[in-house]
Amino acid sequence: MIARRPADLQVESSHQGGTKHPLRRVCRDGDELLGRLGLAAEDLAADPFPAFALRVPDAFIARMRPGDAADPLLRQVLPTLAERLAVPGFVDDPLAEASANRVPGLMHKFAGRVLLIVTGHCPIHCRYCFRRHFAHAANRPSREGWAQAFDYIRRDDSVTEVILSGGDPLSVSDRQLQWLIGQIEAIPHVRRLRIHSRLPVVVPDRLGPGLVGLLAASRLQTSLVIHANHPRELDDSVAEALSLLRREGIVLLNQAVLLAGVNDRVEVLAELSERLFAIGVLPYYLHLLDRVAGAAHFAVPDERAILLQQALLTRLPGYLVPRFVREIAQAPSKVPILASTASTGR
Ligand SMILES: *Cc1c(COP(=O)(O)O)cnc(C)c1O
Ligand code: SF4
């Protein structure tokens, strides 16, 4: 469990009732989702009562193909009965994160960088999420709880980068982010800020002038790691939103998860890289699935991952091949899954 964090910051108001931009509306009902796509629950073995609730914004649904039961975007969010299967080796807390949680809301696993769990809230529920067994409900904001995390960073001058993660850190309001970034900027040895967020892909209009302005104004060298698994997620609305950040010199990277039935074909991965580059984003990591209970049907065997990596290397320039990695509890970095050099015969 990620368990302890200092109470969530307030989630952006437009995600909680009030007047919402139409595309920020969120669908929480499987029948409604399938109805809108002209599909039947039986054909997809959809689970009407999933343990991890369905949650998907309209802006993401808009990119799904009506009538396509194998749609790669739909597969990422639709609860299915396969999730109920207990599969040996797939557990609730595959990364044993509880032990890396030194102070509430802060994880310091790797040298030089710490990760802050800004909120447990997420605008979308990905079925393969390794945090699917954590509570995702948003609490009331508490700034005092964060003081301990900032003290921790202040006391350790080897920490030069702070990563905002979650849940989705961009689901909190601009005001909350501004406060958080201000606290981080006040620590002189921190030079870099990194944001890990799926929102730029899922609800691109979250990247409004307010957010872009506050990132642009920071003294910290800032990067944004988005999360897209399939090229069809990256439509023009995403490209436009990201161009605002690029203009401000913010470095854009992508992390994806290798998912059976979604992106485990070389054509799809190559197209994802090409599309990312076309919109100014470099592929960073391709994560092998964390072995979380309920997600076994998305797992791709290591041997197949290695073959995919070799195939990508022969097709794309090196900078468009993401690093294939796996998280291993206690390892000092993400662990690379390396293409075999033996088979090239040199
Ligand atoms: C993934 C992760 C990071 C970031 O790792 P990079 O290799 O720098 O991208 C940092 N801290 C924690 C706890 C992580 O899980
Ligand atoms: S966006 Fe990330 S944190 Fe949120 S549900 Fe998906 S994988 Fe989990």
Short mmCIF file of C-alpha atoms and ligand atoms in Angstrom, two decimals:
data_model
loop_
_atom_site.label_atom_id
_atom_site.label_comp_id
_atom_site.label_asym_id
_atom_site.label_seq_id
_atom_site.Cartn_x
_atom_site.Cartn_y
_atom_site.Cartn_z
CA MET A 1 0.00 0.00 0.00
CA ILE A 2 1.05 3.49 -0.65
CA ALA A 3 -1.07 4.15 2.34
CA ARG A 4 0.22 7.14 4.16
CA ARG A 5 0.08 10.47 2.49
CA PRO A 6 -0.67 13.78 4.13
CA ALA A 7 -4.26 14.05 2.95
CA ASP A 8 -4.93 14.95 -0.62
CA LEU A 9 -4.71 18.43 -1.93
CA GLN A 10 -7.99 19.74 -3.18
CA VAL A 11 -9.00 18.30 -6.50
CA GLU A 12 -9.56 20.81 -9.25
CA SER A 13 -13.08 22.15 -8.89
CA SER A 14 -14.07 21.46 -12.46
CA HIS A 15 -13.66 17.75 -11.75
CA GLN A 16 -16.13 17.87 -8.89
CA GLY A 17 -19.54 19.06 -9.91
CA GLY A 18 -20.30 22.67 -10.70
CA THR A 19 -20.29 23.65 -14.33
CA LYS A 20 -17.98 21.42 -16.25
CA HIS A 21 -16.53 21.72 -19.66
CA PRO A 22 -18.49 19.07 -21.57
CA LEU A 23 -15.43 16.94 -22.28
CA ARG A 24 -14.52 16.93 -18.59
CA ARG A 25 -17.67 15.03 -17.82
CA VAL A 26 -16.77 11.64 -16.47
CA CYS A 27 -18.52 8.36 -17.27
CA ARG A 28 -18.79 5.91 -14.37
CA ASP A 29 -21.20 3.40 -15.81
CA GLY A 30 -20.22 0.47 -18.01
CA ASP A 31 -23.62 0.12 -19.66
CA GLU A 32 -23.67 3.80 -20.52
CA LEU A 33 -20.16 3.61 -21.96
CA LEU A 34 -20.91 0.55 -24.07
CA GLY A 35 -24.27 1.96 -25.13
CA ARG A 36 -22.57 5.06 -26.44
CA LEU A 37 -20.18 2.90 -28.45
CA GLY A 38 -22.96 0.64 -29.73
CA LEU A 39 -21.53 -2.43 -27.96
CA ALA A 40 -23.08 -5.10 -25.73
CA ALA A 41 -21.70 -5.96 -22.28
CA GLU A 42 -21.89 -9.72 -22.99
CA ASP A 43 -19.62 -9.47 -26.02
CA LEU A 44 -16.88 -7.94 -23.93
CA ALA A 45 -17.36 -9.94 -20.72
CA ALA A 46 -17.78 -6.59 -19.00
CA ASP A 47 -18.02 -6.63 -15.21
CA PRO A 48 -20.98 -4.56 -14.00
CA PHE A 49 -19.74 -4.56 -10.39
CA PRO A 50 -15.97 -4.13 -10.48
CA ALA A 51 -13.94 -3.79 -7.29
CA PHE A 52 -12.04 -0.90 -8.91
CA ALA A 53 -14.70 1.42 -10.31
CA LEU A 54 -14.98 2.38 -13.94
CA ARG A 55 -14.02 5.99 -14.49
CA VAL A 56 -13.33 7.63 -17.85
CA PRO A 57 -13.74 11.23 -19.02
CA ASP A 58 -15.81 11.97 -22.12
CA ALA A 59 -12.76 13.55 -23.74
CA PHE A 60 -11.12 10.11 -23.80
CA ILE A 61 -14.29 8.27 -24.86
CA ALA A 62 -14.47 10.63 -27.84
CA ARG A 63 -11.35 8.93 -29.23
CA MET A 64 -12.80 5.40 -29.03
CA ARG A 65 -14.12 3.75 -32.19
CA PRO A 66 -17.85 3.01 -32.02
CA GLY A 67 -18.67 -0.63 -32.66
CA ASP A 68 -15.12 -1.86 -32.06
CA ALA A 69 -15.09 -4.34 -29.16
CA ALA A 70 -11.28 -4.56 -29.42
CA ASP A 71 -10.75 -0.80 -29.28
CA PRO A 72 -7.39 -0.28 -27.54
CA LEU A 73 -8.63 2.75 -25.61
CA LEU A 74 -11.77 0.98 -24.43
CA ARG A 75 -9.73 -2.02 -23.29
CA GLN A 76 -7.69 0.18 -21.00
CA VAL A 77 -10.71 1.36 -19.04
CA LEU A 78 -13.51 -1.21 -19.27
CA PRO A 79 -13.79 -3.50 -16.22
CA THR A 80 -14.00 -7.15 -17.32
CA LEU A 81 -14.69 -10.41 -15.55
CA ALA A 82 -11.08 -11.45 -16.19
CA GLU A 83 -10.10 -9.09 -13.37
CA ARG A 84 -11.78 -11.40 -10.90
CA LEU A 85 -9.41 -14.27 -11.60
CA ALA A 86 -6.83 -14.84 -8.91
CA VAL A 87 -3.53 -15.50 -10.70
CA PRO A 88 -0.47 -16.67 -8.74
CA GLY A 89 2.18 -13.96 -8.57
CA PHE A 90 -0.28 -11.10 -9.09
CA VAL A 91 -0.73 -9.32 -5.76
CA ASP A 92 -2.22 -6.17 -4.23
CA ASP A 93 1.06 -4.29 -3.62
CA PRO A 94 3.54 -5.62 -6.22
CA LEU A 95 6.10 -2.89 -5.55
CA ALA A 96 5.98 -3.08 -1.76
CA GLU A 97 5.77 0.69 -1.82
CA ALA A 98 4.77 0.99 1.80
CA SER A 99 8.41 0.52 2.81
CA ALA A 100 9.66 3.36 0.57
CA ASN A 101 7.17 5.76 2.12
CA ARG A 102 9.64 7.40 4.52
CA VAL A 103 7.45 10.34 5.35
CA PRO A 104 3.80 10.75 4.41
CA GLY A 105 3.39 11.49 0.71
CA LEU A 106 7.08 11.14 -0.15
CA MET A 107 8.95 8.23 -1.71
CA HIS A 108 12.72 8.25 -1.93
CA LYS A 109 13.77 5.08 -3.70
CA PHE A 110 16.34 6.41 -6.19
CA ALA A 111 19.40 8.61 -5.77
CA GLY A 112 18.91 12.32 -6.32
CA ARG A 113 15.17 12.35 -6.81
CA VAL A 114 12.12 12.04 -4.64
CA LEU A 115 8.55 11.41 -5.65
CA LEU A 116 5.63 13.20 -4.03
CA ILE A 117 2.18 11.61 -4.02
CA VAL A 118 0.26 14.82 -4.57
CA THR A 119 -3.15 13.16 -4.53
CA GLY A 120 -4.64 9.70 -4.79
CA HIS A 121 -7.27 11.03 -7.15
CA CYS A 122 -7.11 10.13 -10.81
CA PRO A 123 -9.34 11.37 -13.64
CA ILE A 124 -9.31 7.98 -15.31
CA HIS A 125 -9.12 4.48 -13.93
CA CYS A 126 -6.78 2.34 -15.99
CA ARG A 127 -7.55 -1.32 -15.42
CA TYR A 128 -3.85 -2.22 -15.17
CA CYS A 129 -3.06 0.48 -12.60
CA PHE A 130 -0.64 -0.81 -9.99
CA ARG A 131 -2.31 1.51 -7.53
CA ARG A 132 -5.74 0.08 -8.24
CA HIS A 133 -5.97 -1.34 -4.75
CA PHE A 134 -5.31 1.97 -3.03
CA ALA A 135 -8.13 4.23 -2.01
CA HIS A 136 -8.65 6.78 -4.76
CA ALA A 137 -11.09 8.99 -2.90
CA ALA A 138 -10.01 12.58 -2.48
CA ASN A 139 -9.80 13.98 1.03
CA ARG A 140 -9.83 17.53 2.25
CA PRO A 141 -6.67 19.53 1.73
CA SER A 142 -4.14 19.75 4.51
CA ARG A 143 -1.03 21.82 4.11
CA GLU A 144 0.44 21.02 7.50
CA GLY A 145 0.84 17.38 6.49
CA TRP A 146 3.20 18.44 3.70
CA ALA A 147 5.61 20.24 6.00
CA GLN A 148 7.29 16.94 6.88
CA ALA A 149 7.89 16.12 3.22
CA PHE A 150 9.45 19.52 2.53
CA ASP A 151 11.60 19.19 5.67
CA TYR A 152 12.84 15.85 4.41
CA ILE A 153 13.91 17.37 1.08
CA ARG A 154 15.45 20.41 2.78
CA ARG A 155 17.59 18.19 5.00
CA ASP A 156 18.97 16.10 2.12
CA ASP A 157 20.93 18.22 -0.33
CA SER A 158 21.51 15.25 -2.62
CA VAL A 159 17.90 15.66 -3.77
CA THR A 160 18.05 17.79 -6.91
CA GLU A 161 14.80 16.70 -8.55
CA VAL A 162 11.27 16.50 -7.22
CA ILE A 163 8.68 14.44 -9.07
CA LEU A 164 4.99 15.19 -8.68
CA SER A 165 3.01 11.98 -9.02
CA GLY A 166 -0.14 10.36 -7.71
CA GLY A 167 -2.89 9.49 -8.61
CA ASP A 168 -2.69 12.33 -11.04
CA PRO A 169 -0.94 15.46 -9.74
CA LEU A 170 -2.60 17.66 -12.35
CA SER A 171 -6.02 16.75 -10.97
CA VAL A 172 -5.42 19.27 -8.17
CA SER A 173 -6.18 22.94 -8.76
CA ASP A 174 -3.71 25.42 -10.22
CA ARG A 175 -3.71 27.23 -6.88
CA GLN A 176 -2.68 24.10 -5.03
CA LEU A 177 0.01 23.34 -7.60
CA GLN A 178 1.34 26.84 -7.39
CA TRP A 179 1.61 26.52 -3.62
CA LEU A 180 3.32 23.13 -3.89
CA ILE A 181 5.80 24.31 -6.52
CA GLY A 182 6.49 27.45 -4.48
CA GLN A 183 7.43 25.28 -1.49
CA ILE A 184 9.75 23.18 -3.65
CA GLU A 185 11.37 26.24 -5.26
CA ALA A 186 12.19 27.57 -1.82
CA ILE A 187 14.62 24.66 -1.30
CA PRO A 188 17.84 25.89 -2.96
CA HIS A 189 19.39 22.52 -3.89
CA VAL A 190 16.33 21.42 -5.89
CA ARG A 191 16.98 22.24 -9.54
CA ARG A 192 14.48 20.15 -11.44
CA LEU A 193 10.75 19.59 -11.28
CA ARG A 194 9.11 16.68 -13.03
CA ILE A 195 5.40 16.01 -13.39
CA HIS A 196 4.06 12.53 -14.13
CA SER A 197 0.52 12.93 -15.43
CA ARG A 198 -1.95 11.22 -17.72
CA LEU A 199 -4.24 14.28 -17.80
CA PRO A 200 -2.59 15.98 -20.81
CA VAL A 201 -3.64 12.90 -22.80
CA VAL A 202 -6.96 12.16 -21.13
CA VAL A 203 -8.33 15.71 -20.76
CA PRO A 204 -5.97 17.91 -22.80
CA ASP A 205 -7.78 21.13 -21.98
CA ARG A 206 -6.44 20.79 -18.42
CA LEU A 207 -3.32 22.41 -19.91
CA GLY A 208 -4.85 25.87 -19.84
CA PRO A 209 -3.07 29.22 -19.65
CA GLY A 210 -3.11 29.13 -15.84
CA LEU A 211 -1.17 25.90 -15.58
CA VAL A 212 1.16 26.68 -18.48
CA GLY A 213 1.88 30.10 -16.98
CA LEU A 214 2.76 28.80 -13.58
CA LEU A 215 5.09 26.13 -14.95
CA ALA A 216 6.72 28.65 -17.28
CA ALA A 217 7.30 31.04 -14.37
CA SER A 218 9.14 28.51 -12.21
CA ARG A 219 12.89 28.80 -11.64
CA LEU A 220 12.99 24.99 -11.76
CA GLN A 221 13.90 23.22 -14.96
CA THR A 222 10.67 21.44 -15.68
CA SER A 223 9.73 18.28 -17.51
CA LEU A 224 6.37 16.65 -18.03
CA VAL A 225 6.10 12.90 -18.45
CA ILE A 226 2.79 12.09 -20.10
CA HIS A 227 1.28 8.62 -20.29
CA ALA A 228 -0.04 7.39 -23.63
CA ASN A 229 -0.11 3.71 -24.53
CA HIS A 230 -1.54 3.81 -28.03
CA PRO A 231 -1.10 6.29 -30.90
CA ARG A 232 -4.86 6.81 -31.18
CA GLU A 233 -4.83 8.49 -27.77
CA LEU A 234 -2.78 11.31 -29.29
CA ASP A 235 -5.24 13.32 -31.34
CA ASP A 236 -4.97 16.96 -32.36
CA SER A 237 -6.39 18.21 -29.07
CA VAL A 238 -3.45 16.60 -27.26
CA ALA A 239 -0.97 17.99 -29.79
CA GLU A 240 -2.30 21.52 -29.38
CA ALA A 241 -2.32 21.40 -25.60
CA LEU A 242 1.26 20.11 -25.46
CA SER A 243 2.51 22.70 -27.93
CA LEU A 244 1.73 25.38 -25.32
CA LEU A 245 4.17 23.74 -22.92
CA ARG A 246 6.81 23.10 -25.53
CA ARG A 247 6.80 26.77 -26.42
CA GLU A 248 7.78 27.45 -22.80
CA GLY A 249 10.74 25.10 -23.00
CA ILE A 250 9.21 22.36 -20.90
CA VAL A 251 10.70 18.98 -21.79
CA LEU A 252 8.06 16.46 -22.83
CA LEU A 253 8.49 12.72 -22.37
CA ASN A 254 6.15 9.74 -22.52
CA GLN A 255 5.86 6.65 -20.42
CA ALA A 256 3.72 3.75 -21.55
CA VAL A 257 2.85 0.35 -20.20
CA LEU A 258 3.19 -2.72 -22.42
CA LEU A 259 -0.32 -4.18 -22.47
CA ALA A 260 -1.52 -7.37 -24.15
CA GLY A 261 -4.29 -6.60 -26.61
CA VAL A 262 -3.57 -2.86 -26.52
CA ASN A 263 -0.05 -2.14 -27.75
CA ASP A 264 1.88 -5.44 -27.82
CA ARG A 265 2.58 -5.31 -31.56
CA VAL A 266 5.63 -3.76 -33.14
CA GLU A 267 3.52 -1.74 -35.60
CA VAL A 268 1.57 -0.13 -32.78
CA LEU A 269 4.66 0.66 -30.71
CA ALA A 270 6.46 2.11 -33.72
CA GLU A 271 3.47 4.25 -34.58
CA LEU A 272 3.23 5.41 -30.97
CA SER A 273 6.85 6.57 -31.05
CA GLU A 274 6.41 8.28 -34.41
CA ARG A 275 3.27 10.03 -33.28
CA LEU A 276 4.86 11.13 -30.02
CA PHE A 277 7.79 12.66 -31.85
CA ALA A 278 5.46 14.39 -34.30
CA ILE A 279 3.85 16.22 -31.40
CA GLY A 280 7.11 17.06 -29.67
CA VAL A 281 7.34 14.24 -27.13
CA LEU A 282 10.17 11.73 -26.74
CA PRO A 283 9.46 8.15 -25.70
CA TYR A 284 11.01 7.57 -22.26
CA TYR A 285 9.93 4.33 -20.64
CA LEU A 286 7.92 1.34 -21.77
CA HIS A 287 7.04 -0.37 -18.52
CA LEU A 288 6.46 -4.06 -18.26
CA LEU A 289 3.28 -4.55 -16.34
CA ASP A 290 3.50 -4.47 -12.58
CA ARG A 291 2.08 -7.74 -11.33
CA VAL A 292 -0.96 -6.34 -9.63
CA ALA A 293 -3.95 -8.54 -8.81
CA GLY A 294 -6.69 -8.21 -11.43
CA ALA A 295 -4.39 -7.22 -14.30
CA ALA A 296 -2.87 -10.59 -15.27
CA HIS A 297 -4.71 -10.62 -18.60
CA PHE A 298 -2.67 -7.57 -19.70
CA ALA A 299 0.70 -9.22 -19.00
CA VAL A 300 3.14 -9.73 -21.87
CA PRO A 301 5.84 -12.37 -21.28
CA ASP A 302 9.42 -11.07 -20.99
CA GLU A 303 10.59 -13.06 -24.03
CA ARG A 304 7.96 -11.37 -26.15
CA ALA A 305 8.85 -7.94 -24.75
CA ILE A 306 12.48 -8.54 -25.73
CA LEU A 307 11.47 -9.54 -29.27
CA LEU A 308 9.36 -6.40 -29.55
CA GLN A 309 12.28 -4.30 -28.40
CA GLN A 310 14.60 -5.90 -30.95
CA ALA A 311 12.05 -5.31 -33.69
CA LEU A 312 11.69 -1.65 -32.70
CA LEU A 313 15.45 -1.18 -32.66
CA THR A 314 15.66 -2.35 -36.26
CA ARG A 315 12.87 -0.02 -37.35
CA LEU A 316 13.34 3.27 -35.54
CA PRO A 317 16.13 5.67 -34.73
CA GLY A 318 17.51 4.94 -31.28
CA TYR A 319 15.94 8.02 -29.72
CA LEU A 320 12.47 6.77 -30.63
CA VAL A 321 12.90 3.42 -28.89
CA PRO A 322 11.68 3.69 -25.29
CA ARG A 323 13.66 2.01 -22.54
CA PHE A 324 11.92 -1.26 -21.72
CA VAL A 325 11.92 -1.47 -17.93
CA ARG A 326 10.45 -3.28 -15.03
CA GLU A 327 10.05 -2.09 -11.47
CA ILE A 328 11.58 -4.38 -8.95
CA ALA A 329 11.01 -3.65 -5.27
CA GLN A 330 14.27 -2.52 -3.61
CA ALA A 331 16.17 -2.09 -6.92
CA PRO A 332 18.07 1.23 -7.10
CA SER A 333 16.50 2.18 -10.46
CA LYS A 334 13.94 0.97 -12.92
CA VAL A 335 15.45 -2.24 -14.24
CA PRO A 336 16.10 -2.45 -18.00
CA ILE A 337 14.91 -5.49 -19.96
CA LEU A 338 17.66 -5.73 -22.51
CA ALA A 339 17.50 -7.03 -26.04
CA SER A 340 19.89 -9.91 -26.39
CA THR A 341 23.11 -9.09 -28.20
CA ALA A 342 23.87 -12.76 -28.80
CA SER A 343 21.20 -13.15 -31.47
CA THR A 344 22.71 -10.38 -33.63
CA GLY A 345 25.75 -12.61 -34.08
CA ARG A 346 28.48 -9.98 -33.53
C1 LIG B 1 9.84 5.65 -11.14
C2 LIG B 1 10.26 6.39 -9.93
C3 LIG B 1 11.11 7.51 -10.03
C4 LIG B 1 11.61 8.03 -11.35
O1 LIG B 1 12.58 7.23 -11.91
P1 LIG B 1 13.39 7.77 -13.17
O2 LIG B 1 14.22 6.63 -13.59
O3 LIG B 1 14.17 8.97 -12.71
O4 LIG B 1 12.37 8.18 -14.17
C5 LIG B 1 11.50 8.13 -8.88
N1 LIG B 1 11.08 7.70 -7.67
C6 LIG B 1 10.26 6.65 -7.54
C7 LIG B 1 9.85 6.23 -6.18
C8 LIG B 1 9.82 5.96 -8.67
O5 LIG B 1 8.98 4.93 -8.53
S1 SF4 B 2 -3.47 7.36 -14.89
FE1 SF4 B 2 -1.85 6.28 -13.81
S2 SF4 B 2 -2.39 6.44 -11.63
FE2 SF4 B 2 -4.23 6.93 -12.82
S3 SF4 B 2 -5.33 4.99 -12.99
FE3 SF4 B 2 -4.06 5.22 -14.83
S4 SF4 B 2 -2.15 4.12 -14.35
FE4 SF4 B 2 -3.24 4.52 -12.40
#
